[in-house]
mmCIF file of C-alpha atoms in Angstrom:
data_model
loop_
_atom_site.group_PDB
_atom_site.id
_atom_site.type_symbol
_atom_site.label_atom_id
_atom_site.label_comp_id
_atom_site.label_asym_id
_atom_site.label_seq_id
_atom_site.Cartn_x
_atom_site.Cartn_y
_atom_site.Cartn_z
ATOM 1 C CA UNK A 32 100.011 68.220 62.088
ATOM 2 C CA UNK A 33 102.513 70.288 60.059
ATOM 3 C CA UNK A 34 106.127 70.968 61.077
ATOM 4 C CA UNK A 35 105.148 74.533 61.919
ATOM 5 C CA UNK A 36 102.332 73.164 64.042
ATOM 6 C CA UNK A 37 104.623 70.801 65.937
ATOM 7 C CA UNK A 38 107.097 73.651 66.433
ATOM 8 C CA UNK A 39 104.369 75.821 67.955
ATOM 9 C CA UNK A 40 103.411 73.052 70.355
ATOM 10 C CA UNK A 41 107.043 72.514 71.401
ATOM 11 C CA UNK A 42 107.511 76.242 71.977
ATOM 12 C CA UNK A 43 104.270 76.251 74.000
ATOM 13 C CA UNK A 44 105.546 73.418 76.225
ATOM 14 C CA UNK A 45 108.922 75.116 76.686
ATOM 15 C CA UNK A 46 107.397 78.507 77.467
ATOM 16 C CA UNK A 47 105.017 77.023 80.030
ATOM 17 C CA UNK A 48 107.826 75.078 81.707
ATOM 18 C CA UNK A 49 110.139 78.105 81.827
ATOM 19 C CA UNK A 50 107.349 80.236 83.317
ATOM 20 C CA UNK A 51 106.716 77.685 86.072
ATOM 21 C CA UNK A 52 110.448 77.418 86.856
ATOM 22 C CA UNK A 53 110.906 81.203 86.986
ATOM 23 C CA UNK A 54 107.827 81.618 89.200
ATOM 24 C CA UNK A 55 109.158 78.825 91.403
ATOM 25 C CA UNK A 56 112.576 80.472 91.702
ATOM 26 C CA UNK A 57 110.923 83.730 92.732
ATOM 27 C CA UNK A 58 108.789 81.904 95.305
ATOM 28 C CA UNK A 59 111.892 80.174 96.734
ATOM 29 C CA UNK A 60 113.757 83.464 97.137
ATOM 30 C CA UNK A 61 110.722 85.323 98.543
ATOM 31 C CA UNK A 62 110.277 82.558 101.126
ATOM 32 C CA UNK A 63 113.992 82.635 101.918
ATOM 33 C CA UNK A 64 114.287 86.403 102.330
ATOM 34 C CA UNK A 65 111.322 86.572 104.691
ATOM 35 C CA UNK A 66 113.036 83.886 106.799
ATOM 36 C CA UNK A 67 116.493 85.423 106.544
ATOM 37 C CA UNK A 68 118.507 83.618 103.895
ATOM 38 C CA UNK A 69 119.341 83.531 100.172
ATOM 39 C CA UNK A 70 119.211 80.267 98.243
ATOM 40 C CA UNK A 71 122.150 79.324 96.021
ATOM 41 C CA UNK A 72 122.481 77.097 92.976
ATOM 42 C CA UNK A 73 122.670 74.041 95.226
ATOM 43 C CA UNK A 74 119.080 74.684 96.284
ATOM 44 C CA UNK A 75 120.048 75.190 99.907
ATOM 45 C CA UNK A 76 120.580 78.453 101.840
ATOM 46 C CA UNK A 77 124.042 79.901 101.245
ATOM 47 C CA UNK A 78 123.951 83.279 102.972
ATOM 48 C CA UNK A 79 122.092 84.424 106.077
ATOM 49 C CA UNK A 80 120.627 87.923 105.662
ATOM 50 C CA UNK A 81 118.495 90.238 107.729
ATOM 51 C CA UNK A 82 114.855 89.225 107.380
ATOM 52 C CA UNK A 83 112.935 91.486 105.007
ATOM 53 C CA UNK A 84 109.966 91.453 102.672
ATOM 54 C CA UNK A 85 111.369 91.389 99.097
ATOM 55 C CA UNK A 86 108.846 93.702 97.429
ATOM 56 C CA UNK A 87 111.038 93.861 94.307
ATOM 57 C CA UNK A 88 110.525 90.130 93.719
ATOM 58 C CA UNK A 89 106.762 90.626 93.988
ATOM 59 C CA UNK A 90 107.121 93.305 91.277
ATOM 60 C CA UNK A 91 109.120 90.813 89.187
ATOM 61 C CA UNK A 92 106.292 88.295 89.661
ATOM 62 C CA UNK A 93 103.778 90.831 88.264
ATOM 63 C CA UNK A 94 106.051 91.590 85.288
ATOM 64 C CA UNK A 95 106.447 87.864 84.550
ATOM 65 C CA UNK A 96 102.682 87.365 84.811
ATOM 66 C CA UNK A 97 102.006 90.289 82.476
ATOM 67 C CA UNK A 98 104.500 88.992 79.910
ATOM 68 C CA UNK A 99 103.167 85.436 80.153
ATOM 69 C CA UNK A 100 99.508 86.408 79.670
ATOM 70 C CA UNK A 101 100.208 88.896 76.875
ATOM 71 C CA UNK A 102 102.446 86.570 74.898
ATOM 72 C CA UNK A 103 100.016 83.708 75.484
ATOM 73 C CA UNK A 104 97.133 85.710 74.000
ATOM 74 C CA UNK A 105 99.292 86.922 71.119
ATOM 75 C CA UNK A 106 101.072 83.757 70.064
ATOM 76 C CA UNK A 107 99.272 80.741 71.507
ATOM 77 C CA UNK A 108 97.082 80.151 68.466
ATOM 78 C CA UNK A 109 95.207 78.148 67.330
ATOM 79 C CA UNK A 110 93.236 76.608 70.181
ATOM 80 C CA UNK A 111 95.168 73.286 70.219
ATOM 81 C CA UNK A 112 98.305 75.232 71.126
ATOM 82 C CA UNK A 113 96.436 76.786 74.061
ATOM 83 C CA UNK A 114 95.363 73.308 75.134
ATOM 84 C CA UNK A 115 99.024 72.253 75.016
ATOM 85 C CA UNK A 116 99.976 75.102 77.333
ATOM 86 C CA UNK A 117 97.152 74.136 79.682
ATOM 87 C CA UNK A 118 98.141 70.472 79.625
ATOM 88 C CA UNK A 119 101.774 71.294 80.319
ATOM 89 C CA UNK A 120 100.869 73.441 83.314
ATOM 90 C CA UNK A 121 98.605 70.734 84.731
ATOM 91 C CA UNK A 122 101.277 68.050 84.303
ATOM 92 C CA UNK A 123 103.897 70.253 86.011
ATOM 93 C CA UNK A 124 101.477 71.043 88.860
ATOM 94 C CA UNK A 125 100.765 67.346 89.434
ATOM 95 C CA UNK A 126 104.465 66.466 89.212
ATOM 96 C CA UNK A 127 105.376 69.203 91.677
ATOM 97 C CA UNK A 128 102.657 68.057 94.074
ATOM 98 C CA UNK A 129 103.930 64.480 93.891
ATOM 99 C CA UNK A 130 107.509 65.548 94.613
ATOM 100 C CA UNK A 131 106.601 67.957 97.406
ATOM 101 C CA UNK A 132 106.741 65.512 100.330
ATOM 102 C CA UNK A 133 109.670 63.343 99.139
ATOM 103 C CA UNK A 134 111.648 66.583 98.716
ATOM 104 C CA UNK A 135 111.613 66.958 102.494
ATOM 105 C CA UNK A 136 113.746 63.823 102.825
ATOM 106 C CA UNK A 137 116.556 64.880 100.541
ATOM 107 C CA UNK A 138 118.206 68.115 99.473
ATOM 108 C CA UNK A 139 116.871 69.011 96.020
ATOM 109 C CA UNK A 140 118.891 71.233 93.690
ATOM 110 C CA UNK A 141 117.736 74.698 92.619
ATOM 111 C CA UNK A 142 115.950 73.486 89.468
ATOM 112 C CA UNK A 143 114.040 70.768 91.342
ATOM 113 C CA UNK A 144 113.072 73.055 94.185
ATOM 114 C CA UNK A 145 111.984 75.771 91.716
ATOM 115 C CA UNK A 146 109.814 73.209 89.937
ATOM 116 C CA UNK A 147 108.235 72.128 93.227
ATOM 117 C CA UNK A 148 107.598 75.675 94.424
ATOM 118 C CA UNK A 149 106.464 76.848 90.983
ATOM 119 C CA UNK A 150 104.218 73.921 90.201
ATOM 120 C CA UNK A 151 102.413 74.132 93.537
ATOM 121 C CA UNK A 152 102.229 77.933 93.652
ATOM 122 C CA UNK A 153 99.031 79.966 93.650
ATOM 123 C CA UNK A 154 100.402 81.765 90.573
ATOM 124 C CA UNK A 155 100.400 78.546 88.520
ATOM 125 C CA UNK A 156 96.932 77.625 89.772
ATOM 126 C CA UNK A 157 95.757 81.074 88.629
ATOM 127 C CA UNK A 158 97.408 80.551 85.220
ATOM 128 C CA UNK A 159 95.568 77.234 84.828
ATOM 129 C CA UNK A 160 92.278 78.853 85.850
ATOM 130 C CA UNK A 161 92.850 81.772 83.470
ATOM 131 C CA UNK A 162 93.579 79.552 80.474
ATOM 132 C CA UNK A 163 90.557 77.359 81.253
ATOM 133 C CA UNK A 164 88.372 80.464 81.400
ATOM 134 C CA UNK A 165 89.885 81.628 78.103
ATOM 135 C CA UNK A 166 89.128 78.313 76.401
ATOM 136 C CA UNK A 167 85.546 78.296 77.707
ATOM 137 C CA UNK A 168 85.033 81.891 76.531
ATOM 138 C CA UNK A 169 86.312 80.956 73.076
ATOM 139 C CA UNK A 170 83.769 78.142 72.839
ATOM 140 C CA UNK A 171 80.992 80.558 73.892
ATOM 141 C CA UNK A 172 82.029 83.060 71.215
ATOM 142 C CA UNK A 173 82.083 80.453 68.458
ATOM 143 C CA UNK A 174 79.157 81.238 66.070
ATOM 144 C CA UNK A 175 76.437 78.579 66.044
ATOM 145 C CA UNK A 176 75.610 77.742 62.391
ATOM 146 C CA UNK A 177 71.971 76.727 61.976
ATOM 147 C CA UNK A 178 70.866 77.326 58.312
ATOM 148 C CA UNK A 179 68.024 75.931 56.463
ATOM 149 C CA UNK A 180 68.803 74.929 52.908
ATOM 150 C CA UNK A 181 68.055 77.853 50.574
ATOM 151 C CA UNK A 182 64.772 77.652 48.685
ATOM 152 C CA UNK A 183 65.282 77.572 44.968
ATOM 153 C CA UNK A 184 62.622 79.207 42.905
ATOM 154 C CA UNK A 185 62.710 79.336 39.191
ATOM 155 C CA UNK A 186 60.675 81.531 36.933
ATOM 156 C CA UNK A 187 59.962 81.030 33.325
ATOM 157 C CA UNK B 168 73.809 100.654 59.565
ATOM 158 C CA UNK B 169 77.265 99.756 58.684
ATOM 159 C CA UNK B 170 79.810 99.424 61.520
ATOM 160 C CA UNK B 171 83.420 100.266 60.814
ATOM 161 C CA UNK B 172 86.159 98.389 62.612
ATOM 162 C CA UNK B 173 89.230 100.462 63.274
ATOM 163 C CA UNK B 174 91.690 97.638 62.456
ATOM 164 C CA UNK B 175 94.687 99.961 62.343
ATOM 165 C CA UNK B 176 94.146 101.042 65.962
ATOM 166 C CA UNK B 177 93.631 97.454 67.049
ATOM 167 C CA UNK B 178 96.816 96.261 65.360
ATOM 168 C CA UNK B 179 98.774 99.130 66.912
ATOM 169 C CA UNK B 180 97.514 98.210 70.370
ATOM 170 C CA UNK B 181 98.422 94.562 69.806
ATOM 171 C CA UNK B 182 101.971 95.516 68.774
ATOM 172 C CA UNK B 183 102.320 97.839 71.757
ATOM 173 C CA UNK B 184 101.176 95.195 74.207
ATOM 174 C CA UNK B 185 103.546 92.630 72.686
ATOM 175 C CA UNK B 186 106.387 95.132 72.962
ATOM 176 C CA UNK B 187 105.421 95.857 76.566
ATOM 177 C CA UNK B 188 105.465 92.132 77.316
ATOM 178 C CA UNK B 189 108.900 91.748 75.749
ATOM 179 C CA UNK B 190 110.211 94.703 77.766
ATOM 180 C CA UNK B 191 108.699 93.250 80.956
ATOM 181 C CA UNK B 192 110.923 90.166 80.731
ATOM 182 C CA UNK B 193 114.294 91.954 80.958
ATOM 183 C CA UNK B 194 112.784 94.343 83.504
ATOM 184 C CA UNK B 195 111.868 91.338 85.667
ATOM 185 C CA UNK B 196 115.358 89.889 85.188
ATOM 186 C CA UNK B 197 116.891 93.195 86.279
ATOM 187 C CA UNK B 198 114.672 93.317 89.367
ATOM 188 C CA UNK B 199 115.632 89.745 90.278
ATOM 189 C CA UNK B 200 119.313 90.543 89.769
ATOM 190 C CA UNK B 201 119.169 93.611 92.001
ATOM 191 C CA UNK B 202 117.266 91.880 94.806
ATOM 192 C CA UNK B 203 120.193 90.228 96.666
ATOM 193 C CA UNK B 204 121.992 93.568 96.963
ATOM 194 C CA UNK B 205 119.005 94.995 98.849
ATOM 195 C CA UNK B 206 119.432 92.418 101.619
ATOM 196 C CA UNK B 207 121.761 93.125 104.555
ATOM 197 C CA UNK B 208 124.163 90.166 104.758
ATOM 198 C CA UNK B 209 124.892 88.455 108.061
ATOM 199 C CA UNK B 210 127.230 85.597 107.238
ATOM 200 C CA UNK B 211 127.938 82.919 104.670
ATOM 201 C CA UNK B 212 126.551 79.547 105.683
ATOM 202 C CA UNK B 213 129.461 77.359 104.653
ATOM 203 C CA UNK B 214 131.054 75.427 107.531
ATOM 204 C CA UNK B 215 134.400 77.197 107.388
ATOM 205 C CA UNK B 216 132.747 80.583 107.984
ATOM 206 C CA UNK B 217 129.877 79.650 110.278
ATOM 207 C CA UNK B 218 131.620 76.958 112.315
ATOM 208 C CA UNK B 219 135.404 77.438 112.104
ATOM 209 C CA UNK B 220 135.847 74.874 114.908
ATOM 210 C CA UNK B 221 134.986 72.147 112.410
ATOM 211 C CA UNK B 222 138.099 73.008 110.397
ATOM 212 C CA UNK B 223 140.189 71.641 113.261
ATOM 213 C CA UNK B 224 140.696 67.906 113.522
ATOM 214 C CA UNK B 225 138.705 66.004 116.117
ATOM 215 C CA UNK B 226 140.686 65.572 119.334
ATOM 216 C CA UNK B 227 140.528 62.705 121.802
ATOM 217 C CA UNK B 228 138.367 64.841 124.080
ATOM 218 C CA UNK B 229 135.951 65.397 121.179
ATOM 219 C CA UNK B 230 135.845 61.665 120.473
ATOM 220 C CA UNK B 231 135.197 60.873 124.127
ATOM 221 C CA UNK B 232 132.121 63.100 124.056
ATOM 222 C CA UNK B 233 130.971 61.648 120.735
ATOM 223 C CA UNK B 234 131.324 58.072 121.964
ATOM 224 C CA UNK B 235 129.390 58.862 125.135
ATOM 225 C CA UNK B 236 126.336 60.122 123.254
ATOM 226 C CA UNK B 237 123.155 58.166 124.040
ATOM 227 C CA UNK B 238 121.908 55.882 121.277
ATOM 228 C CA UNK B 239 118.948 58.109 120.420
ATOM 229 C CA UNK B 240 121.261 61.068 119.857
ATOM 230 C CA UNK B 241 123.926 59.110 118.037
ATOM 231 C CA UNK B 242 121.546 58.658 115.112
ATOM 232 C CA UNK B 243 120.743 62.365 114.932
ATOM 233 C CA UNK B 244 124.194 63.842 115.376
ATOM 234 C CA UNK B 245 127.145 63.185 113.069
ATOM 235 C CA UNK B 246 129.714 61.931 115.603
ATOM 236 C CA UNK B 247 132.674 62.901 113.445
ATOM 237 C CA UNK B 248 131.690 66.584 113.732
ATOM 238 C CA UNK B 249 131.444 66.719 117.547
ATOM 239 C CA UNK B 250 133.725 69.472 118.934
ATOM 240 C CA UNK B 251 133.936 70.318 122.620
ATOM 241 C CA UNK B 252 133.440 74.051 122.988
ATOM 242 C CA UNK B 253 133.641 74.512 126.748
ATOM 243 C CA UNK B 254 133.160 72.893 130.114
ATOM 244 C CA UNK B 255 132.727 73.878 133.745
ATOM 245 C CA UNK B 256 132.112 72.065 137.022
ATOM 246 C CA UNK B 257 128.641 70.961 136.093
ATOM 247 C CA UNK B 258 128.871 69.988 132.441
ATOM 248 C CA UNK B 259 130.557 69.714 129.054
ATOM 249 C CA UNK B 260 129.159 71.654 126.101
ATOM 250 C CA UNK B 261 129.801 70.739 122.497
ATOM 251 C CA UNK B 262 128.677 71.542 118.997
ATOM 252 C CA UNK B 263 128.131 69.182 116.088
ATOM 253 C CA UNK B 264 126.363 68.909 112.759
ATOM 254 C CA UNK B 265 123.370 66.671 112.272
ATOM 255 C CA UNK B 266 123.473 63.663 109.963
ATOM 256 C CA UNK B 267 122.423 65.755 106.928
ATOM 257 C CA UNK B 268 125.042 68.422 107.565
ATOM 258 C CA UNK B 269 122.373 71.128 107.307
ATOM 259 C CA UNK B 270 121.764 71.696 111.012
ATOM 260 C CA UNK B 271 123.956 72.902 113.861
ATOM 261 C CA UNK B 272 123.507 71.018 117.131
ATOM 262 C CA UNK B 273 124.421 72.069 120.662
ATOM 263 C CA UNK B 274 125.064 69.167 123.046
ATOM 264 C CA UNK B 275 124.911 69.568 126.804
ATOM 265 C CA UNK B 276 126.290 66.772 128.987
ATOM 266 C CA UNK B 277 125.739 67.292 132.685
ATOM 267 C CA UNK B 278 128.216 65.787 135.122
ATOM 268 C CA UNK B 279 127.470 64.126 138.404
ATOM 269 C CA UNK B 280 125.628 61.015 139.519
ATOM 270 C CA UNK B 281 122.508 61.929 137.582
ATOM 271 C CA UNK B 282 124.301 62.596 134.350
ATOM 272 C CA UNK B 283 121.920 63.869 131.700
ATOM 273 C CA UNK B 284 122.710 64.557 128.078
ATOM 274 C CA UNK B 285 120.594 66.599 125.736
ATOM 275 C CA UNK B 286 120.999 68.067 122.285
ATOM 276 C CA UNK B 287 119.055 70.381 120.067
ATOM 277 C CA UNK B 288 119.638 71.211 116.428
ATOM 278 C CA UNK B 289 118.782 74.273 114.368
ATOM 279 C CA UNK B 290 119.097 74.783 110.638
ATOM 280 C CA UNK B 291 122.250 76.707 109.756
ATOM 281 C CA UNK B 292 120.369 79.791 108.590
ATOM 282 C CA UNK B 293 118.333 79.827 111.808
ATOM 283 C CA UNK B 294 121.484 79.307 113.873
ATOM 284 C CA UNK B 295 123.093 82.290 112.163
ATOM 285 C CA UNK B 296 120.028 84.392 113.062
ATOM 286 C CA UNK B 297 119.186 83.143 116.565
ATOM 287 C CA UNK B 298 121.862 80.716 117.778
ATOM 288 C CA UNK B 299 120.823 77.446 119.435
ATOM 289 C CA UNK B 300 119.859 76.699 123.010
ATOM 290 C CA UNK B 301 118.913 73.711 125.125
ATOM 291 C CA UNK B 302 117.477 73.486 128.614
ATOM 292 C CA UNK B 303 117.912 70.486 130.853
ATOM 293 C CA UNK B 304 115.834 70.068 133.944
ATOM 294 C CA UNK B 305 115.637 67.266 136.466
ATOM 295 C CA UNK B 306 115.179 66.658 140.182
ATOM 296 C CA UNK B 307 118.449 64.788 140.378
ATOM 297 C CA UNK B 308 120.544 67.492 138.801
ATOM 298 C CA UNK B 309 122.814 69.144 141.300
ATOM 299 C CA UNK B 310 122.568 72.451 139.512
ATOM 300 C CA UNK B 311 118.807 72.391 139.093
ATOM 301 C CA UNK B 312 117.843 73.378 135.589
ATOM 302 C CA UNK B 313 120.482 74.555 133.184
ATOM 303 C CA UNK B 314 120.133 76.326 129.871
ATOM 304 C CA UNK B 315 123.047 76.290 127.462
ATOM 305 C CA UNK B 316 123.215 78.792 124.632
ATOM 306 C CA UNK B 317 125.500 78.398 121.620
ATOM 307 C CA UNK B 318 125.992 81.668 119.753
ATOM 308 C CA UNK B 319 127.599 82.191 116.314
ATOM 309 C CA UNK B 320 131.285 83.034 116.261
ATOM 310 C CA UNK B 321 130.831 86.567 114.985
ATOM 311 C CA UNK B 322 128.598 87.644 117.879
ATOM 312 C CA UNK B 323 130.146 89.789 120.619
ATOM 313 C CA UNK B 324 128.915 87.955 123.710
ATOM 314 C CA UNK B 325 130.747 90.081 126.305
ATOM 315 C CA UNK B 326 127.675 92.157 127.346
ATOM 316 C CA UNK B 327 125.643 88.968 127.817
ATOM 317 C CA UNK B 328 128.386 87.098 129.671
ATOM 318 C CA UNK B 329 128.349 89.794 132.328
ATOM 319 C CA UNK B 330 124.976 88.417 133.526
ATOM 320 C CA UNK B 331 126.359 84.932 134.113
ATOM 321 C CA UNK B 332 127.552 84.694 137.709
ATOM 322 C CA UNK B 333 129.798 81.672 137.088
ATOM 323 C CA UNK B 334 128.063 79.860 139.942
ATOM 324 C CA UNK B 335 128.977 76.650 138.117
ATOM 325 C CA UNK B 336 132.616 77.669 137.873
ATOM 326 C CA UNK B 337 134.448 79.391 135.027
ATOM 327 C CA UNK B 338 133.871 78.160 131.511
ATOM 328 C CA UNK B 339 137.056 76.895 129.892
ATOM 329 C CA UNK B 340 137.659 75.704 126.372
ATOM 330 C CA UNK B 341 138.359 76.917 122.853
ATOM 331 C CA UNK B 342 134.740 77.976 122.308
ATOM 332 C CA UNK B 343 134.010 79.291 125.797
ATOM 333 C CA UNK B 344 133.369 82.805 124.514
ATOM 334 C CA UNK B 345 130.399 81.560 122.454
ATOM 335 C CA UNK B 346 128.825 79.361 125.085
ATOM 336 C CA UNK B 347 126.590 80.805 127.779
ATOM 337 C CA UNK B 348 125.511 78.561 130.650
ATOM 338 C CA UNK B 349 122.550 79.840 132.629
ATOM 339 C CA UNK B 350 121.745 78.334 136.022
ATOM 340 C CA UNK B 351 118.791 79.301 138.255
ATOM 341 C CA UNK B 352 120.873 81.878 140.120
ATOM 342 C CA UNK B 353 121.781 83.778 136.947
ATOM 343 C CA UNK B 354 119.620 86.702 135.863
ATOM 344 C CA UNK B 355 120.050 86.650 132.108
ATOM 345 C CA UNK B 356 117.836 89.259 130.400
ATOM 346 C CA UNK B 357 114.861 88.123 128.354
ATOM 347 C CA UNK B 358 116.169 89.817 125.228
ATOM 348 C CA UNK B 359 119.339 91.635 124.281
ATOM 349 C CA UNK B 360 120.767 93.002 121.025
ATOM 350 C CA UNK B 361 124.376 92.010 120.516
ATOM 351 C CA UNK B 362 126.859 93.368 118.020
ATOM 352 C CA UNK B 363 128.280 91.192 115.266
ATOM 353 C CA UNK B 364 131.910 91.668 114.283
ATOM 354 C CA UNK B 365 131.336 91.116 110.545
ATOM 355 C CA UNK B 366 127.851 92.508 109.931
ATOM 356 C CA UNK B 367 125.777 95.562 110.715
ATOM 357 C CA UNK B 368 122.818 93.316 111.529
ATOM 358 C CA UNK B 369 122.435 92.889 115.292
ATOM 359 C CA UNK B 370 122.054 89.460 116.879
ATOM 360 C CA UNK B 371 118.798 89.315 118.834
ATOM 361 C CA UNK B 372 119.412 87.151 121.907
ATOM 362 C CA UNK B 373 116.278 85.611 123.417
ATOM 363 C CA UNK B 374 116.201 83.829 126.730
ATOM 364 C CA UNK B 375 114.882 80.259 126.804
ATOM 365 C CA UNK B 376 112.269 80.106 129.526
ATOM 366 C CA UNK B 377 112.124 76.887 131.498
ATOM 367 C CA UNK B 378 109.034 75.710 133.367
ATOM 368 C CA UNK B 379 109.161 76.547 137.044
ATOM 369 C CA UNK B 380 111.751 79.343 136.648
#
């Protein structure tokens, strides 16, 4: 693997992790606002607010999803880089699922709680499903090479 | 037949979609940044704002109540945060934080030969929205069943207090204005909107219904 190749894989891991954390942060705040509070940097509620449905955060979720998918299709090449993104998302989902119950016994900080919410969110599951479908479609599109050796005829 | 691929159009579309994706990121950040300002604030959830009584040192009366807590409650409630809010002829009513410091507890200690103590805790954000209430019921209780409501400091409880007939005697204490004691002879309404002194968001009082009432 070349240096450029390793760099692409590292960027893929970082981008996937940042996406999960941002999605998790949005999920934390959406959950909080519908229950009547805002979450601070400590990961715990800091201000009580009137309960409301934060439609603007749902819009932000769509914008993040659009950016993630578009940039993934544009820059996550070749296929091994796409597999790295997929692997990172799966690892984060499993990690978040493992931490989900223990988190109820202590007060996690904002990063930890964003990871837990993001990794276990339907959005991340959809990302994993979408990338899997993309990888399968790429394999289907790959041309099947089945040539017979060319017949050589010579004329005198 | 030869097919021509319009590569220029395809490249243009790719660049446009990449640009759109890059614009979407700051647009999302802007939306996230604006979101808190769209919420109507009620109160900060730090102890000094939500529970100013905790800023005062624990008195001997507070310690007496804390020491008298049953063993099963002593593990739930942080004894050092117990503060007596009010008392009347039938009981003593206190607030405290739970062991994690994230929940507000209301403690009701009934007086008399069949002394009963109960406590209930609510997360701070829920307490700020709805307050906390506990009902105690027992055949041996002189007062019958009693429901004690602890309301946040910023709530104007005067309209609600008018429904309490003081059949158990007047409530005295530093937090008496934010404690409501309901006995069977009181006719507290099922719901009531109360004004808050520091927010435009009304406090929605809801009566705790006890079995047999």
